[in-house]
Coordinates of C-alpha atoms and ligand atoms in Angstrom, one line a residue:
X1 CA -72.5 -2.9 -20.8
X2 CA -73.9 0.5 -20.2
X3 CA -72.0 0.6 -16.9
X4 CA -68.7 -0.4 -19.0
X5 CA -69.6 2.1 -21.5
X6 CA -69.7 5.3 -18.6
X7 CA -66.2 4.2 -17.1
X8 CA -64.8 4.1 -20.6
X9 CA -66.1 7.6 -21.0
X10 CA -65.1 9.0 -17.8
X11 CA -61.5 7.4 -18.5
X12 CA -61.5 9.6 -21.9
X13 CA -62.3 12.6 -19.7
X14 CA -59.2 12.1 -17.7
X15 CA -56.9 11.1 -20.6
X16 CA -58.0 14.0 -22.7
X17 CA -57.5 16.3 -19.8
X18 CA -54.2 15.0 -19.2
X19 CA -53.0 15.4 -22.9
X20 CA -54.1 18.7 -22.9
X21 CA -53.1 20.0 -19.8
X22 CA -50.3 19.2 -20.9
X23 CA -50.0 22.8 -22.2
X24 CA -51.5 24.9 -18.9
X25 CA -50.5 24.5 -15.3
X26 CA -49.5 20.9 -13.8
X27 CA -52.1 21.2 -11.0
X28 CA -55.0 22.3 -13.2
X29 CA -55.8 18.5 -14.6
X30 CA -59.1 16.5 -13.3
X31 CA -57.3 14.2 -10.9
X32 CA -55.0 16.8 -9.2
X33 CA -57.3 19.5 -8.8
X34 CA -60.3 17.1 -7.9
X35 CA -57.8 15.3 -5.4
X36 CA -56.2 18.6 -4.0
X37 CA -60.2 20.0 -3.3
X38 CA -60.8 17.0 -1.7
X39 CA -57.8 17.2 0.4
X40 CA -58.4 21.0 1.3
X41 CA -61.6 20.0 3.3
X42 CA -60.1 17.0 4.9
X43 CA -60.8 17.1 9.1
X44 CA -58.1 16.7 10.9
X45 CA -59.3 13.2 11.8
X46 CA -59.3 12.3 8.7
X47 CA -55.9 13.5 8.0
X48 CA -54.4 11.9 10.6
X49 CA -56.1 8.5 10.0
X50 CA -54.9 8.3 6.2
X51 CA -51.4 9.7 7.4
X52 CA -51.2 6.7 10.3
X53 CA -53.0 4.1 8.1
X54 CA -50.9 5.0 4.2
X55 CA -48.1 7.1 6.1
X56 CA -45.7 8.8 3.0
X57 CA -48.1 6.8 1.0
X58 CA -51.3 8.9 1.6
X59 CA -51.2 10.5 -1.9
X60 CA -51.1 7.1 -3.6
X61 CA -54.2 6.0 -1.7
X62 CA -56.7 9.1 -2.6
X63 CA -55.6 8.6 -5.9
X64 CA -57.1 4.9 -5.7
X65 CA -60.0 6.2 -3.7
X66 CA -60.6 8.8 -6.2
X67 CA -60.2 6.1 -9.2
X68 CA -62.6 4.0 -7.5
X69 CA -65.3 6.7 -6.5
X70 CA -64.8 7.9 -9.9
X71 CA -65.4 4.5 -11.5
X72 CA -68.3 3.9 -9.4
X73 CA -70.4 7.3 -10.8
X74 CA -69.3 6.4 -13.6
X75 CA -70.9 3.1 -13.7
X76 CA -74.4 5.1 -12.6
X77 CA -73.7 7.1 -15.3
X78 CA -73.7 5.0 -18.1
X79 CA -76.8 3.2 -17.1
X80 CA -78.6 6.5 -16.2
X81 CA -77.5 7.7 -20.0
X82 CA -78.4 4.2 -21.2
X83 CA -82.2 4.4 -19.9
X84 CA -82.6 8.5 -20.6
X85 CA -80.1 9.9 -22.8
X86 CA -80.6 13.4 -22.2
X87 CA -80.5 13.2 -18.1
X88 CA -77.2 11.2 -18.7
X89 CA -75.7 14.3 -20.6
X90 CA -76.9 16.4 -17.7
X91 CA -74.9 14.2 -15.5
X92 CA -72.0 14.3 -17.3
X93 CA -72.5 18.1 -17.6
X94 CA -72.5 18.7 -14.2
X95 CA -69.4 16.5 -13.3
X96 CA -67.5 18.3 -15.6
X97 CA -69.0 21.4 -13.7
X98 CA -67.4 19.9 -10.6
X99 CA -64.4 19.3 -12.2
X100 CA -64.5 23.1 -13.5
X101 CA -65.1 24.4 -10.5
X102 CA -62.1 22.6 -8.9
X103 CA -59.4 23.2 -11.4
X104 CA -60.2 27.1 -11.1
X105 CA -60.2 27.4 -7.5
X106 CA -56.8 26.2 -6.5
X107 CA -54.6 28.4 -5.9
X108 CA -51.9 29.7 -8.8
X109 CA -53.9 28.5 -11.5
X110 CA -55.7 30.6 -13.9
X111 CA -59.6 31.1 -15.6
X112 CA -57.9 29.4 -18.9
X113 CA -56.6 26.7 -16.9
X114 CA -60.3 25.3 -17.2
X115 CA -60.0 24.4 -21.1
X116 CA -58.2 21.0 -20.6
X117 CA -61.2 19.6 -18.2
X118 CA -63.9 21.0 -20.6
X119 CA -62.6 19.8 -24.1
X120 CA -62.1 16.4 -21.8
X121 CA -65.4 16.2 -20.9
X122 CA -67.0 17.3 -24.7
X123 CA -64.6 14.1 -25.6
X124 CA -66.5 12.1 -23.1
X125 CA -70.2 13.1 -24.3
X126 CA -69.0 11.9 -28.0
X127 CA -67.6 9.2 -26.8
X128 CA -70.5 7.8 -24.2
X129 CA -72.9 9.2 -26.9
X130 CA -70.9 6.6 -29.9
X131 CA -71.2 3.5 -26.9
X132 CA -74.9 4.2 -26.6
X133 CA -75.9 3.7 -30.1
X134 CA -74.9 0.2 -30.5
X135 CA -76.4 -0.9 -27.1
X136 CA -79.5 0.8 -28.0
X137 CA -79.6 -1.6 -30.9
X138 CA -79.7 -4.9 -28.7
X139 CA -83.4 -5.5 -28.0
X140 CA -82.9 -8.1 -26.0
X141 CA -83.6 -6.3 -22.7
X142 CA -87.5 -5.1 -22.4
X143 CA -86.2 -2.0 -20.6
X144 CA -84.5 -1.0 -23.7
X145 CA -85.5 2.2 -23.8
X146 CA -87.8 2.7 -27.2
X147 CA -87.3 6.0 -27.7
X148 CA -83.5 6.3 -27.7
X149 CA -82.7 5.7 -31.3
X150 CA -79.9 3.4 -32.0
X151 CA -78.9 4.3 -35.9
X152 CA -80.6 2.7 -38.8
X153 CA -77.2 1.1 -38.7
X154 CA -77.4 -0.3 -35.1
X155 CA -81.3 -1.2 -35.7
X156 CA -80.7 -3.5 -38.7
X157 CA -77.7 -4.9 -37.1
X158 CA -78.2 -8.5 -35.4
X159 CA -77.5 -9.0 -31.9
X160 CA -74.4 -10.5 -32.6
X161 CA -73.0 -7.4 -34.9
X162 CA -74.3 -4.3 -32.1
X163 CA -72.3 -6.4 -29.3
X164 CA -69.2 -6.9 -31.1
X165 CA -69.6 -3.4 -32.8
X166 CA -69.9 -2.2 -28.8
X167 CA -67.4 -3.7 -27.4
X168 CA -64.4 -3.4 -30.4
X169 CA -65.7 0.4 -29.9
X170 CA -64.7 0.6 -25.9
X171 CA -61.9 -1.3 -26.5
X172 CA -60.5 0.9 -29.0
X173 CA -61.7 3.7 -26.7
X174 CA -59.9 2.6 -24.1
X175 CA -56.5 1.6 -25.2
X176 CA -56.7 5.3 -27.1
X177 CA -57.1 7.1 -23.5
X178 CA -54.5 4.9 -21.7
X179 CA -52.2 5.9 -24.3
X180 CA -53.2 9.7 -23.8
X181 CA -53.2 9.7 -20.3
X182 CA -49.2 8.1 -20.6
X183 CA -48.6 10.8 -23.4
X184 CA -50.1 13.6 -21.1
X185 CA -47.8 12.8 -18.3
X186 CA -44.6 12.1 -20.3
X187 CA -45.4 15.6 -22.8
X188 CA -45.8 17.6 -19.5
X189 CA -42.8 16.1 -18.2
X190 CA -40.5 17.2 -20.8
X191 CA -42.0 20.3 -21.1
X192 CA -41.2 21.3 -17.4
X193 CA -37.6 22.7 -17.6
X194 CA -37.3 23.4 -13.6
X195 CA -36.0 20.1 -13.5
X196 CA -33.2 20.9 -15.7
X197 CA -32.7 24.5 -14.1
X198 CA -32.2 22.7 -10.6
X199 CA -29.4 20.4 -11.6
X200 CA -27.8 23.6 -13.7
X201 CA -27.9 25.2 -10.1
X202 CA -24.4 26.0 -8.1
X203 CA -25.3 26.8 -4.6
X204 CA -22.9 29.5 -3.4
X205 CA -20.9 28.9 -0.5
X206 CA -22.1 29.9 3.2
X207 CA -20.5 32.7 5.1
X208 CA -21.1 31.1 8.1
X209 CA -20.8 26.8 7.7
X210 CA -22.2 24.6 9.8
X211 CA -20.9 23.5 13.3
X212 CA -18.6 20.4 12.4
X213 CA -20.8 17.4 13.2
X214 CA -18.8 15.9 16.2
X215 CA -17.2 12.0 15.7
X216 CA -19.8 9.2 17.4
X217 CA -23.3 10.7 16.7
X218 CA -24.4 7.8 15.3
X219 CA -25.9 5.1 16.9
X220 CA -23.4 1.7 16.7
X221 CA -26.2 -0.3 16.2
X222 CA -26.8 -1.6 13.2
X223 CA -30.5 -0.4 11.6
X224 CA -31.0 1.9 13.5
X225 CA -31.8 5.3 11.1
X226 CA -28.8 7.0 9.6
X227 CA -28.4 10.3 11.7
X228 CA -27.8 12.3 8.7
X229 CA -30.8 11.4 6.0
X230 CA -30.4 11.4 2.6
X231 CA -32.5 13.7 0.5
X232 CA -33.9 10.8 -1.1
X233 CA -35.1 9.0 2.3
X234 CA -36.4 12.1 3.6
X235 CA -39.9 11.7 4.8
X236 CA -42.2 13.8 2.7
X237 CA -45.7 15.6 3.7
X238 CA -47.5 18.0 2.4
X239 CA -50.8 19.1 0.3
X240 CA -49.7 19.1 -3.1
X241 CA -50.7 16.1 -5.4
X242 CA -48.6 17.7 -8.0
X243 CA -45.4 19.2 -6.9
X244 CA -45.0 22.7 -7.5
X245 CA -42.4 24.0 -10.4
X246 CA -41.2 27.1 -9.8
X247 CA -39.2 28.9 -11.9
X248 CA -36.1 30.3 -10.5
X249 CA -36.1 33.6 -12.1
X250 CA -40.0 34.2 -11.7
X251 CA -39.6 33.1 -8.2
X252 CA -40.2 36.1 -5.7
X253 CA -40.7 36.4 -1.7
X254 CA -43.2 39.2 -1.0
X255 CA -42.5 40.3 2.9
X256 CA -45.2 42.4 4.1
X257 CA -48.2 43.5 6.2
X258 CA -47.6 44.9 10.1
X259 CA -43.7 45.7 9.1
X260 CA -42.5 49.7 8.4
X261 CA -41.2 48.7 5.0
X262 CA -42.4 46.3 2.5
X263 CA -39.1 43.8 1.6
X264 CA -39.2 41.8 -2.0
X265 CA -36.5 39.2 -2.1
X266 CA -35.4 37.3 -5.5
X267 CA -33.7 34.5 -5.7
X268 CA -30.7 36.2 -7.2
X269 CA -30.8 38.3 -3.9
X270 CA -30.1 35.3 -1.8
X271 CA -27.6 33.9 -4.1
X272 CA -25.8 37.5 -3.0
X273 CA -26.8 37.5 1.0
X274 CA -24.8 36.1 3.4
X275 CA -26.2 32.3 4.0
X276 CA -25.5 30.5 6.9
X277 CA -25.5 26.6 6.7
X278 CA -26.7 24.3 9.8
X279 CA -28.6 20.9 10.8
X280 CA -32.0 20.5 12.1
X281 CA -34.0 17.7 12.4
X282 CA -37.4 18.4 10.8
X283 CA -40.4 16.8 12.5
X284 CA -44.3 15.9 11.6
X285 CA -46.9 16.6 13.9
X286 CA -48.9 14.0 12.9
X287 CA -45.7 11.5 13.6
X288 CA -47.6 8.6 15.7
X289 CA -45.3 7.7 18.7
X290 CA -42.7 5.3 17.0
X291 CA -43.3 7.0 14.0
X292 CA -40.4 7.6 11.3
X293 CA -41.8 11.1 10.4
X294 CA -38.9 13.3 10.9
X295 CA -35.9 13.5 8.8
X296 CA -32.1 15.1 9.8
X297 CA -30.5 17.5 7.0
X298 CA -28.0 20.4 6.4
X299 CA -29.9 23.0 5.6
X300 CA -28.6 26.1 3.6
X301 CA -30.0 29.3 3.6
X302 CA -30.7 32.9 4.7
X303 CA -31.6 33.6 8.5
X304 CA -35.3 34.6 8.8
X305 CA -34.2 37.2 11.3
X306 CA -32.2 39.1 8.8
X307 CA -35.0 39.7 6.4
X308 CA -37.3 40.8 9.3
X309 CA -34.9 43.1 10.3
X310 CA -35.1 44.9 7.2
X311 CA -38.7 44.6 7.2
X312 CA -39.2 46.1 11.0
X313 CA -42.4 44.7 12.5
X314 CA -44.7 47.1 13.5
X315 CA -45.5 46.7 17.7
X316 CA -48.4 44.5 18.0
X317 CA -47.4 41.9 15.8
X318 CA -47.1 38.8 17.1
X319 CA -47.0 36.2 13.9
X320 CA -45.5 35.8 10.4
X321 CA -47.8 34.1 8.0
X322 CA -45.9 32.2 5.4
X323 CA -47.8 31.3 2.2
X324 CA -46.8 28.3 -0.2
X325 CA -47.5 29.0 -4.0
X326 CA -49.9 26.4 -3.8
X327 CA -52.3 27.8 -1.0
X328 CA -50.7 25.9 2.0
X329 CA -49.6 28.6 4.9
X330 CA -48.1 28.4 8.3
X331 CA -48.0 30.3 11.3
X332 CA -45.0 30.7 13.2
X333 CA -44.4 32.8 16.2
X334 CA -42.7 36.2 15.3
X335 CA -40.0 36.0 17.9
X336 CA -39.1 32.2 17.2
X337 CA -38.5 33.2 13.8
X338 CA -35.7 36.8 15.5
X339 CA -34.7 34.7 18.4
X340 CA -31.1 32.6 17.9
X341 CA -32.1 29.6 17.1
X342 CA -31.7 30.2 13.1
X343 CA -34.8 30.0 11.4
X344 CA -34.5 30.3 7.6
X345 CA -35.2 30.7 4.3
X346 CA -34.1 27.4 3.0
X347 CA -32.0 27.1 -0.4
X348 CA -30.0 24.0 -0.2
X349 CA -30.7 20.2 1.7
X350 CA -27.4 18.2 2.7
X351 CA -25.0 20.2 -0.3
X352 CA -27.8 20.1 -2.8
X353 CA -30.2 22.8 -4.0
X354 CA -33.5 21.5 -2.6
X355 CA -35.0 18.9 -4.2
X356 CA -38.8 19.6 -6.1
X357 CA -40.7 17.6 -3.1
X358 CA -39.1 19.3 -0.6
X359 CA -39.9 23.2 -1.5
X360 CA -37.5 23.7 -4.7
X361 CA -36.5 26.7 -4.8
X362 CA -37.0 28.0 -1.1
X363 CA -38.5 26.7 1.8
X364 CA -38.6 28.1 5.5
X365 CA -37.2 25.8 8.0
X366 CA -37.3 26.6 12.0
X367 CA -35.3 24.9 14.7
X368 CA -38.0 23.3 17.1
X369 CA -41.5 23.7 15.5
X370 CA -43.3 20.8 13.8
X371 CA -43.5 21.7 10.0
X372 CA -47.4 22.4 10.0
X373 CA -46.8 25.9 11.6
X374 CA -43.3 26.3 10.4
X375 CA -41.7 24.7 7.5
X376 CA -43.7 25.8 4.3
X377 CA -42.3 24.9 1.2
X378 CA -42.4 26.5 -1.8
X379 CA -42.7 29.8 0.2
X380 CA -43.2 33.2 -1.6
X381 CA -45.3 35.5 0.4
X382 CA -44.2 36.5 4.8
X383 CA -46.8 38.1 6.1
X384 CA -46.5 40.1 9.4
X385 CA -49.4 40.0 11.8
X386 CA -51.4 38.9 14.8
X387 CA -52.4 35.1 15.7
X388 CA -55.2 37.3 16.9
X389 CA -55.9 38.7 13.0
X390 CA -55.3 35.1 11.0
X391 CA -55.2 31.5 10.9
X392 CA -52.8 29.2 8.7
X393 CA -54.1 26.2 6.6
X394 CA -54.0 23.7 9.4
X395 CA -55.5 25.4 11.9
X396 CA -58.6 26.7 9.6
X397 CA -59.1 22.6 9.5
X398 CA -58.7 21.8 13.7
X399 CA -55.3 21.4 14.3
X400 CA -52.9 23.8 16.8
X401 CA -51.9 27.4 15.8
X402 CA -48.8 27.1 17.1
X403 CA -46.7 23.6 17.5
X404 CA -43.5 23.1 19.4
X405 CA -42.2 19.6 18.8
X406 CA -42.5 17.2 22.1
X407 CA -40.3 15.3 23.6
X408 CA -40.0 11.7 21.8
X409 CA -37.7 8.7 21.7
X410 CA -38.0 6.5 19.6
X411 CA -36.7 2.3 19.0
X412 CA -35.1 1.7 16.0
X413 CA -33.6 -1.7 16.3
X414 CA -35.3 -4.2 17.2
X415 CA -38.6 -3.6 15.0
X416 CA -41.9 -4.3 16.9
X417 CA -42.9 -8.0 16.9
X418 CA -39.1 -9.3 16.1
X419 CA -37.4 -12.4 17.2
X420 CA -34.5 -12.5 18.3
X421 CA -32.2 -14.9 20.3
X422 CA -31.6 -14.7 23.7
X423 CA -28.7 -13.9 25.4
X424 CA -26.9 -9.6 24.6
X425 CA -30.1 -8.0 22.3
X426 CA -29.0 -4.9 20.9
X427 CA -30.8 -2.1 21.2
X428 CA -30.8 1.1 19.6
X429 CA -32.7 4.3 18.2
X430 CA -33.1 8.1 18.5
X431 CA -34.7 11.0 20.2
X432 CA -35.4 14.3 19.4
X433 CA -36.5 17.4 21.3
X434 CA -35.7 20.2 19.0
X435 CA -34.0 23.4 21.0
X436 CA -34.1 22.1 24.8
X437 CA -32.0 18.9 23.5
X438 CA -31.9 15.8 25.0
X439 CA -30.0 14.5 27.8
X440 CA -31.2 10.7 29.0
X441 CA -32.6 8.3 27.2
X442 CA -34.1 5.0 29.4
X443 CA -35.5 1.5 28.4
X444 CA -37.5 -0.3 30.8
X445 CA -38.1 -3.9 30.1
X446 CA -41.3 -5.4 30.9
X447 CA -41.9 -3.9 34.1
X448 CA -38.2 -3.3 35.6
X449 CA -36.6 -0.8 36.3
X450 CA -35.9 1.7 34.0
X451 CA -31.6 1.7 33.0
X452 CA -30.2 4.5 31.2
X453 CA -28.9 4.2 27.7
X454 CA -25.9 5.0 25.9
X455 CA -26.1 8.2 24.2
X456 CA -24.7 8.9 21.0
X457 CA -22.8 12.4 20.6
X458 CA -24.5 15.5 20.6
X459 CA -24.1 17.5 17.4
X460 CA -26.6 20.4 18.9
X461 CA -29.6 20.5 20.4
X462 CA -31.6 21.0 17.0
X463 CA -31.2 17.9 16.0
X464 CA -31.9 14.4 17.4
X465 CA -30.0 12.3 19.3
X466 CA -28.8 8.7 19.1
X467 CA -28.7 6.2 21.9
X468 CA -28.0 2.6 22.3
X469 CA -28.8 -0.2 25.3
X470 CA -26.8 -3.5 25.5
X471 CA -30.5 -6.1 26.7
X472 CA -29.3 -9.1 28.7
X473 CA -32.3 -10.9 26.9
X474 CA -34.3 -13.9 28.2
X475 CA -36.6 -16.4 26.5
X476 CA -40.2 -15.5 26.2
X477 CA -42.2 -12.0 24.9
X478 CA -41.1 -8.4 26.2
X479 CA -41.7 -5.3 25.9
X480 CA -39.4 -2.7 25.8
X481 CA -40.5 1.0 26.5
X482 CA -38.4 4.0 26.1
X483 CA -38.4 7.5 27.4
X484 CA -36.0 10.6 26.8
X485 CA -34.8 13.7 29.2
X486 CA -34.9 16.9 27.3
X487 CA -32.7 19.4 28.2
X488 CA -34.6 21.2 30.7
X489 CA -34.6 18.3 32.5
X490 CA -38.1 17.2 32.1
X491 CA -39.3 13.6 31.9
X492 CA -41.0 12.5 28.1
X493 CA -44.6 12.2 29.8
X494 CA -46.2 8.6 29.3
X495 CA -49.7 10.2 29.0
X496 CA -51.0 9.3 25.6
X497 CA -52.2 11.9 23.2
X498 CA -52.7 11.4 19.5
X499 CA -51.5 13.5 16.9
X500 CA -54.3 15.7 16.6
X501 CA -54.2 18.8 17.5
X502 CA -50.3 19.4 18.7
X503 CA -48.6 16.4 18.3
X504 CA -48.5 12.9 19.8
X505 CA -47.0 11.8 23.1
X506 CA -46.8 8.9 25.5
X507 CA -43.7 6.2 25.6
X508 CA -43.0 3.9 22.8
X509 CA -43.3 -0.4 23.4
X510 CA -42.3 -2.6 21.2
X511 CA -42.9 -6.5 21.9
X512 CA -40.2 -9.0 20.4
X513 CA -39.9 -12.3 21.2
X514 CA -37.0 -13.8 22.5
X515 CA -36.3 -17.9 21.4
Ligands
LIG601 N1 -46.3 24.2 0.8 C1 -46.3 23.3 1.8 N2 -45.4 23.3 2.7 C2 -45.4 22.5 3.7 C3 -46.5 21.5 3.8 C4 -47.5 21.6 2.8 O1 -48.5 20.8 2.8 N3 -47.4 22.5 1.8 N4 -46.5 20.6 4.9 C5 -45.8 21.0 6.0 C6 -45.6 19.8 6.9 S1 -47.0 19.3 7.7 C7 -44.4 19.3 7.2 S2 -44.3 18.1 8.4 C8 -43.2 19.6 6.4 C9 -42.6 18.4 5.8 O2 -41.5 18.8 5.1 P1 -40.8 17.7 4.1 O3 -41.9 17.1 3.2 O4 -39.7 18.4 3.4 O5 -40.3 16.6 5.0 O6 -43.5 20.5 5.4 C10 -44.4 21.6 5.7 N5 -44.4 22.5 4.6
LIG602 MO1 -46.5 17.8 9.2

């Protein structure tokens, strides 16, 4: 009971939080700044384990960690307070220290910020405190502890009456902090207007639209991924538990360090520039080989090059640090971001300003990089400088500083472990080798030969590339592996690699059974 009575408590130190943080920033409540900590000093191991085990699914799986974990101290808690009152308030104390110290360390979120987690965990002490007294009224237990004074009340109680009087106290309790926990979230939801700003938003038109997507570049077999994805089915990764909301008019890009003159951009200044629109097809470098972590969109948006041209690098610089508002940043190469290949500042995703997840209002984008050392959303601050001088978020935590996107083709149809009849199999799927483009794709059955695939149109050598293979199949397992060309002319390798530090290779086999 004294276990029951800490998780009680600990769940009205999240609720009241959450109601009251309500009112200060989104990312400054318990859970997200406890979750976000944890998540900055995740090894790239680990990173890559929850991202291969939960894929888009990771967040939802530290928050049930977290929960548990949570629950769990909280258990010790309550007993600890149970047996020795005032070590069980130092406890408390110092988890709401924890929680303190978390909330005011992420970045974008302010000294004040901290009220929501303390007045949560004052409510908790009352609360844990109110739980005690009856239990310390049951003498049935010889380790009752004889000092801690239940009431007069809860000492001329029966058994019976302390129980009940306990648990109609932690029910209450706990319905009351369910229903501020839902109240938090709902409040903080209507509060947020950027929500409402976004869909007010009118995207202007480019000055430069995109190449006109040629006839064919989709795959004809059925299931296998649409080659344009839809906002909504775009794969999302990133660091932030709770999504940035920017403001549009608050919203400022800082350019800045090794360049001859300092360049501040607002939103209303590329609403005025001259945007170009075009498709890449972004890609995680922690995509496993098979994997369904890359995603194919229009992008809209102001070429990176442009803005460093006002800025002028200084000689010697080498790399552009972009910065999230959140504390995530990226290194990409300087010249990758002046060369042709249309890097950008990122406004607008398949016709539509860019949605919250995916780096509302701005986000970089760059042709050929994998999105750890390229595509920051939420962007506000390019700096100019030396891979020498700094290191991006990733890379502080093991992975590459610098990530061009390999070579990697990928099955579709038919999913891994299928059965299907024997006799013409269709097979299908994409490939992607962002800038050098790709020019072969080949399935090998078991251990044949390998036969070239059909490929789909090529809309430009940015984004992937469809492909398709009529299999004569035959009763029994197979495997079917398959390798792309870029367009240099070099061979996917089939040596094995994982994810971390630069990306996963090796040739993708998927066994179905054929009846
Ligand atoms: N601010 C911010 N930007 C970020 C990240 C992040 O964690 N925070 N993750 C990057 C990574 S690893 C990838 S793969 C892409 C994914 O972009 P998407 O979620 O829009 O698909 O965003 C990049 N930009
Ligand atoms: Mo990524």
């Amino acid at each position: 009971m004294a276990a029951l009575a800490g998780v009680v408590a600990a769940g009205v130190v999240l609720a009241v939080a959450e109601l009251i943080g309500a009112f200060f920033t989104a990312r400054a409540t318990p859970l997200f700044a406890l979750g976000s900590t944890f998540i900055d000093f995740t090894p790239p191991g680990l990173k890559d384990f929850a991202i291969a085990t939960f894929g888009t699914n990771d967040k939802a799986a530290l928050f049930v960690g977290m929960g548990l974990t949570i629950a769990v101290l909280a258990c010790v808690l309550g007993v600890v307070a149970y047996r020795k009152w005032a070590l069980g308030v130092l406890g408390v104390l110092f988890m709401g220290a924890v929680i303190v110290a978390c909330v005011v360390t992420r970045s974008g979120v302010s000294g004040a910020d901290a009220v929501p987690s303390v007045l949560g965990t004052l409510a908790g002490l009352v609360v844990l405190r109110r739980l005690m007294v009856p239990l310390w009224g049951l003498k049935k237990w010889p380790e009752a502890p004889a000092g801690q004074a239940a009431d007069d009340d809860a000492r001329n109680q029966g058994e019976g009456t302390n129980r009940r009087r306990f648990f109609a106290a932690a029910g209450v309790t706990a319905v009351a902090a369910g229903i501020a926990a839902t109240g938090g979230r709902l409040l903080s939801t209507a509060r947020s207007n950027v929500t409402k700003a976004r869909e007010a938003l009118t995207l202007p038109a480019p000055a430069r639209a995109a190449a006109a997507v040629p006839a064919g570049v989709q795959s004809p077999v059925p299931g296998v991924t649409p080659w344009l994805t839809p906002n909504n089915d775009f794969y999302r990764i990133d660091t932030a538990l709770s999504v940035p909301e920017i403001n549009i008019n608050d919203w400022a890009l800082r350019v800045h360090g090794l360049v001859e003159q300092e360049v501040t951009l607002t939103f209303q200044d590329l609403l005025d520039a001259k945007l170009i629109e075009s498709h890449v097809t972004l890609t995680c470098v922690s995509n496993p080989v098979g994997g369904n972590l890359a995603g194919n969109a229009k992008w809209l948006g102001l070429p990176i090059r442009d803005v460093l041209a006002r800025a002028k690098p200084k000689d010697g610089a080498d790399m552009v640090l972009s910065k999230s508002i959140d504390g995530f940043s990226a290194s990409t190469p300087l010249e990758v971001l002046q060369d042709d290949r249309d890097a950008m500042l990122a406004i607008g995703m398949n016709g539509e300003p860019l949605p919250l997840e995916h780096g509302y209002p701005v986000r970089m984008v760059v042709p050929g990089l994998y999105g750890f050392v390229s595509a920051t959303k939420w962007v506000v601050d390019l700096e100019v400088t030396r891979f020498a001088d700094n290191k991006a978020y990733w890379t502080n935590r093991g992975w590459s500083e610098r990530g061009p996107i390999k070579t990697m083709a990928r099955v579709d149809v038919p999913k891994s472990f299928a059965k299907v009849p024997a006799g013409k199999v269709a097979v299908g799927g994409t490939a992607w080798a962002q800038t050098r483009g790709i020019t072969k794709v080949e399935i090998q059955i078991d251990n044949g030969n390998w036969a070239e695939a059909t490929l789909s149109a090529e809309a430009s050598t940015v984004t992937w590339r469809q492909w398709s293979y009529e299999w004569d199949a035959t009763p029994g397992p197979h495997y079917i592996k398959v390798r792309a060309t870029d367009g240099t002319g070099e061979v996917q390798t089939d040596q094995r690699a994982d994810p971390v530090p630069d990306g996963a290779s090796g040739w993708q086999s998927v066994m179905v059974t054929v009846q």
